[in-house]
Every structure is written in structure tokens, then in C-alpha cells.
PDB file of C-alpha atoms in Angstrom:
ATOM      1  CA  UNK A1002      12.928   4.724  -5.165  1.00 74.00           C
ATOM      2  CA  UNK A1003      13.241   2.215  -2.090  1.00 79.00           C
ATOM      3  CA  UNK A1004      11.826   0.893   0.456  1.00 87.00           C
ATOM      4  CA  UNK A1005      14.200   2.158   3.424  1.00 88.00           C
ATOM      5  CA  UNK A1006      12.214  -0.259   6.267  1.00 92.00           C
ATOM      6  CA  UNK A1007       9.431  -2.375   6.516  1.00 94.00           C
ATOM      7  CA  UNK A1008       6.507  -0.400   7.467  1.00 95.00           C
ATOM      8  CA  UNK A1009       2.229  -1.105   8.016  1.00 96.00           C
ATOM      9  CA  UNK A1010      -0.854   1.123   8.049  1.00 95.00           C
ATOM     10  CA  UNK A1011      -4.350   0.433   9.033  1.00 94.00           C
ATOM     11  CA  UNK A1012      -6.424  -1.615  11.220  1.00 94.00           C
ATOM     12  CA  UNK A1013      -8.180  -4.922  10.760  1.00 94.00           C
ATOM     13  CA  UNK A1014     -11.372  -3.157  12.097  1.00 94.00           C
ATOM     14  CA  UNK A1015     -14.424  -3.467   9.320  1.00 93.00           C
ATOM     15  CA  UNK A1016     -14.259  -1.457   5.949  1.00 93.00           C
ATOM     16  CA  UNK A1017     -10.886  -1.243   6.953  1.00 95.00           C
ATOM     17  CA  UNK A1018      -7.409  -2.375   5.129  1.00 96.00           C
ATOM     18  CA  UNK A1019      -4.062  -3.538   6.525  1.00 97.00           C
ATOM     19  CA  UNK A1020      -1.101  -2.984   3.946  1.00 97.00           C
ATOM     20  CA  UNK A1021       2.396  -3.766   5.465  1.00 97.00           C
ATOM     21  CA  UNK A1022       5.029  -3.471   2.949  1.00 96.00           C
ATOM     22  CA  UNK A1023       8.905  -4.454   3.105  1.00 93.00           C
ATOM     23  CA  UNK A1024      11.815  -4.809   0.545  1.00 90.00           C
ATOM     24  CA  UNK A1025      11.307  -6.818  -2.420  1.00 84.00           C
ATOM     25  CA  UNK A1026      13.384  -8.218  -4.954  1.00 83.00           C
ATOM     26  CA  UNK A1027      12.011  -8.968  -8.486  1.00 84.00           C
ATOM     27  CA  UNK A1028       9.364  -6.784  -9.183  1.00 88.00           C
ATOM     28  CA  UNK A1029       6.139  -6.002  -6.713  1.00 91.00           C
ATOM     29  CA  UNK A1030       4.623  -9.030  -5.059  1.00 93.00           C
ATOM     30  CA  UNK A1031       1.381  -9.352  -3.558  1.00 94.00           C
ATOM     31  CA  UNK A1032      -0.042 -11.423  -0.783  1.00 94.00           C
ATOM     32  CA  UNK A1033      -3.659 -10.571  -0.521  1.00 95.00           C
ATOM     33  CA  UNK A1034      -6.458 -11.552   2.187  1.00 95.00           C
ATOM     34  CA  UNK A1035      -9.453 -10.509   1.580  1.00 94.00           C
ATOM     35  CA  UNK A1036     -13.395 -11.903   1.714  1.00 90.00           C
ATOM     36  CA  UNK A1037     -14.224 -10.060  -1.538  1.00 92.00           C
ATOM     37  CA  UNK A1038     -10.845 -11.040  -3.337  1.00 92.00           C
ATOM     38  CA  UNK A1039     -12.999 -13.015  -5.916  1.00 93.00           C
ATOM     39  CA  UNK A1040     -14.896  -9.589  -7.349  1.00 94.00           C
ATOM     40  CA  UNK A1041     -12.417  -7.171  -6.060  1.00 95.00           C
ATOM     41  CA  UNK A1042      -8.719  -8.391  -5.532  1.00 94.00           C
ATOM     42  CA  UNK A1043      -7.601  -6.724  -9.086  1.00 95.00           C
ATOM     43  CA  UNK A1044      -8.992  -3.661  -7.915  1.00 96.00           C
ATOM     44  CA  UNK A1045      -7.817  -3.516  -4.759  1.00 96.00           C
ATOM     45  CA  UNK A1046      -4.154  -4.303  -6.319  1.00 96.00           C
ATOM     46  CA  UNK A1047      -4.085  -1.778  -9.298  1.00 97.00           C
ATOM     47  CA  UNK A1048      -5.159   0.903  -6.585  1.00 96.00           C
ATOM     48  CA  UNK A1049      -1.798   0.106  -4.371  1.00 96.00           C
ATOM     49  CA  UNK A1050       0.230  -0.530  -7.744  1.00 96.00           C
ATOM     50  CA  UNK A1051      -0.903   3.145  -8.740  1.00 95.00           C
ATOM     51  CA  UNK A1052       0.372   4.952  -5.592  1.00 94.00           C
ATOM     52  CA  UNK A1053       3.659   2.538  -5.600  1.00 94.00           C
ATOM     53  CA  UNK A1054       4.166   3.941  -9.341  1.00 93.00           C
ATOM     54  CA  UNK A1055       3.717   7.571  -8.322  1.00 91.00           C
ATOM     55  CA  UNK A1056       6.628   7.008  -5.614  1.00 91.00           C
ATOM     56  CA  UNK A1057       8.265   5.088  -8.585  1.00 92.00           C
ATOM     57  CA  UNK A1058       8.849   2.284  -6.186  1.00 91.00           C
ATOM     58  CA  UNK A1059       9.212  -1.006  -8.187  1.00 87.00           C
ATOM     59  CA  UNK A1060      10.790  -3.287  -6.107  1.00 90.00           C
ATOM     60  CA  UNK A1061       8.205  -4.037  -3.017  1.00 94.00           C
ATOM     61  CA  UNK A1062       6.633  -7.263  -0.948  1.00 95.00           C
ATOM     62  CA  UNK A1063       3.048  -6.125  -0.559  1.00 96.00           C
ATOM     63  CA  UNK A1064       1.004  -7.769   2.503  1.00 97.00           C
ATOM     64  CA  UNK A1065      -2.751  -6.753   2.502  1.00 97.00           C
ATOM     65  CA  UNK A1066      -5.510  -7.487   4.960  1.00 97.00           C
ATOM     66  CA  UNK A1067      -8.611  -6.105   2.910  1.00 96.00           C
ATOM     67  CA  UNK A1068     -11.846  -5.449   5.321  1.00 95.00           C
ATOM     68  CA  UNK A1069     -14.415  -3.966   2.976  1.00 93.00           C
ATOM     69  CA  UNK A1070     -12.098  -0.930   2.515  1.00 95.00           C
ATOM     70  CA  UNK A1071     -13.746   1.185  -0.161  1.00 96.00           C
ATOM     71  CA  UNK A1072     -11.274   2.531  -2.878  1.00 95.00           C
ATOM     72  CA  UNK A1073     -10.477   5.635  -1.258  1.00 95.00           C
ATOM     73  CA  UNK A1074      -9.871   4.595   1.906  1.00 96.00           C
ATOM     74  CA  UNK A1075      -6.749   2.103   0.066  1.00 96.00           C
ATOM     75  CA  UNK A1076      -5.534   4.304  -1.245  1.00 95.00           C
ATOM     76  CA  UNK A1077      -5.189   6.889   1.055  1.00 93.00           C
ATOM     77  CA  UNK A1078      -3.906   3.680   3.729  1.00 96.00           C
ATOM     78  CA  UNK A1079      -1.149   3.215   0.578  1.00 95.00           C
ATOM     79  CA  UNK A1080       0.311   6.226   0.695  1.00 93.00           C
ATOM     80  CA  UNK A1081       0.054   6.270   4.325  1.00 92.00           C
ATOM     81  CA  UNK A1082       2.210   2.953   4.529  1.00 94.00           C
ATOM     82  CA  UNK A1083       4.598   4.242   1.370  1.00 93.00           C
ATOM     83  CA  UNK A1084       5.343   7.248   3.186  1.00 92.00           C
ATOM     84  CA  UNK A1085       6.357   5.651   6.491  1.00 92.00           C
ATOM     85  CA  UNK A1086       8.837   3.061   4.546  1.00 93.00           C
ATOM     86  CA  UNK A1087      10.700   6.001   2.679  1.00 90.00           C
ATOM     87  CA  UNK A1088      10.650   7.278   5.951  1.00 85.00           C
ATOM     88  CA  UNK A1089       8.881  10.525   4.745  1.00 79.00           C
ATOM     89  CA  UNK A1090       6.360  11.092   7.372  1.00 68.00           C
ATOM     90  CA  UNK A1091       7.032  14.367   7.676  1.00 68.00           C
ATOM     91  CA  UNK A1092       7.402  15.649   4.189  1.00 68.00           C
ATOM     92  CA  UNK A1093       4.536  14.373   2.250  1.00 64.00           C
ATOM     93  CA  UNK A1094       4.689  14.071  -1.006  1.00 64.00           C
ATOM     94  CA  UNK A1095       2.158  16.756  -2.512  1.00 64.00           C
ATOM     95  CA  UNK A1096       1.668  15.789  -6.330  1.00 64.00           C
ATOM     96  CA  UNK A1097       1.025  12.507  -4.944  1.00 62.00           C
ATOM     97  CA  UNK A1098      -1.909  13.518  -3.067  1.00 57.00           C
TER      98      UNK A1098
END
């Protein structure tokens, strides 16, 4: 699937996350900011590569501003931000969930 427009979810408040994503190219790309990217930047990217994959959305510019979200919390901010770029906001995506 694509990305129909660029779209963002979440704060920059603590144990928060920011993840803006917009049409990519080659592949999903990454651009991650976070205090605890050292011990938990993988994580924090294979939890918003696993939502992407259940939207089968391959070609993506990820932007994320990581606060001390806990995994739950990204995830539920990725589908948030996935939803608004297909333009789905409306019609969630049940399995997903």
C-alpha cells in the first residue's frame, strides 16, 4: 500500500513518541532521535517496521522523536500515524489492532 500524504502522531511530552511519516522511495528509511537510541533504537524500529508490514507499506520516510515511549505506547502512536497517511481515520483497520 501507500502513503497517500505525509502525516504525524504524538507529542514530544515525556514517555512520549513523535513518528511523522511521508513518501519514500527505496525501501523504509529511518531518522531516529532518541536519548535511549544506544540500548533501544532497534527496538523501537522493528516495533514501527511491524505495524508498517501489517499495512504492507514498504515504501516510507520514517521521522521519530522517541521520549521514553514504552513499546506499547509506539506502537499504538504507529498505527495512529499509518492510519492518518492512508487517510483511513475513519475505518480502522481491525486485524491490525
Amino acid at each position: 500500500m501507500q502513503i497517500k500524504q505525509t502525516a504525524m502522531a504524538g507529542t514530544l511530552e515525556s514517555s512520549d513518541i513523535q513518528i511523522m511519516l511521508s513518501q519514500g522511495e527505496k525501501g523504509i528509511t529511518f531518522d531516529l532521535t532518541s536519548d535511549v537510541k544506544k540500548q533501544f533504537g532497534d527496538a523501537i524500529k522493528k516495533t514501527i517496521q511491524d505495524v508498517l508490514a501489517s499495512y504492507q507499506i514498504d515504501d516510507v520516510m520514517v521521522k521519530v522523536v522517541d521520549k521514553g515511549a514504552l513499546t506499547p505506547v509506539i506502537k499504538a502512536r504507529a498505527i495512529t500515524v499509518v492510519q492518518r497517511a492512508m487517510d483511513q481515520k475513519d475505518q480502522p483497520n481491525w486485524e491490525v489492532l
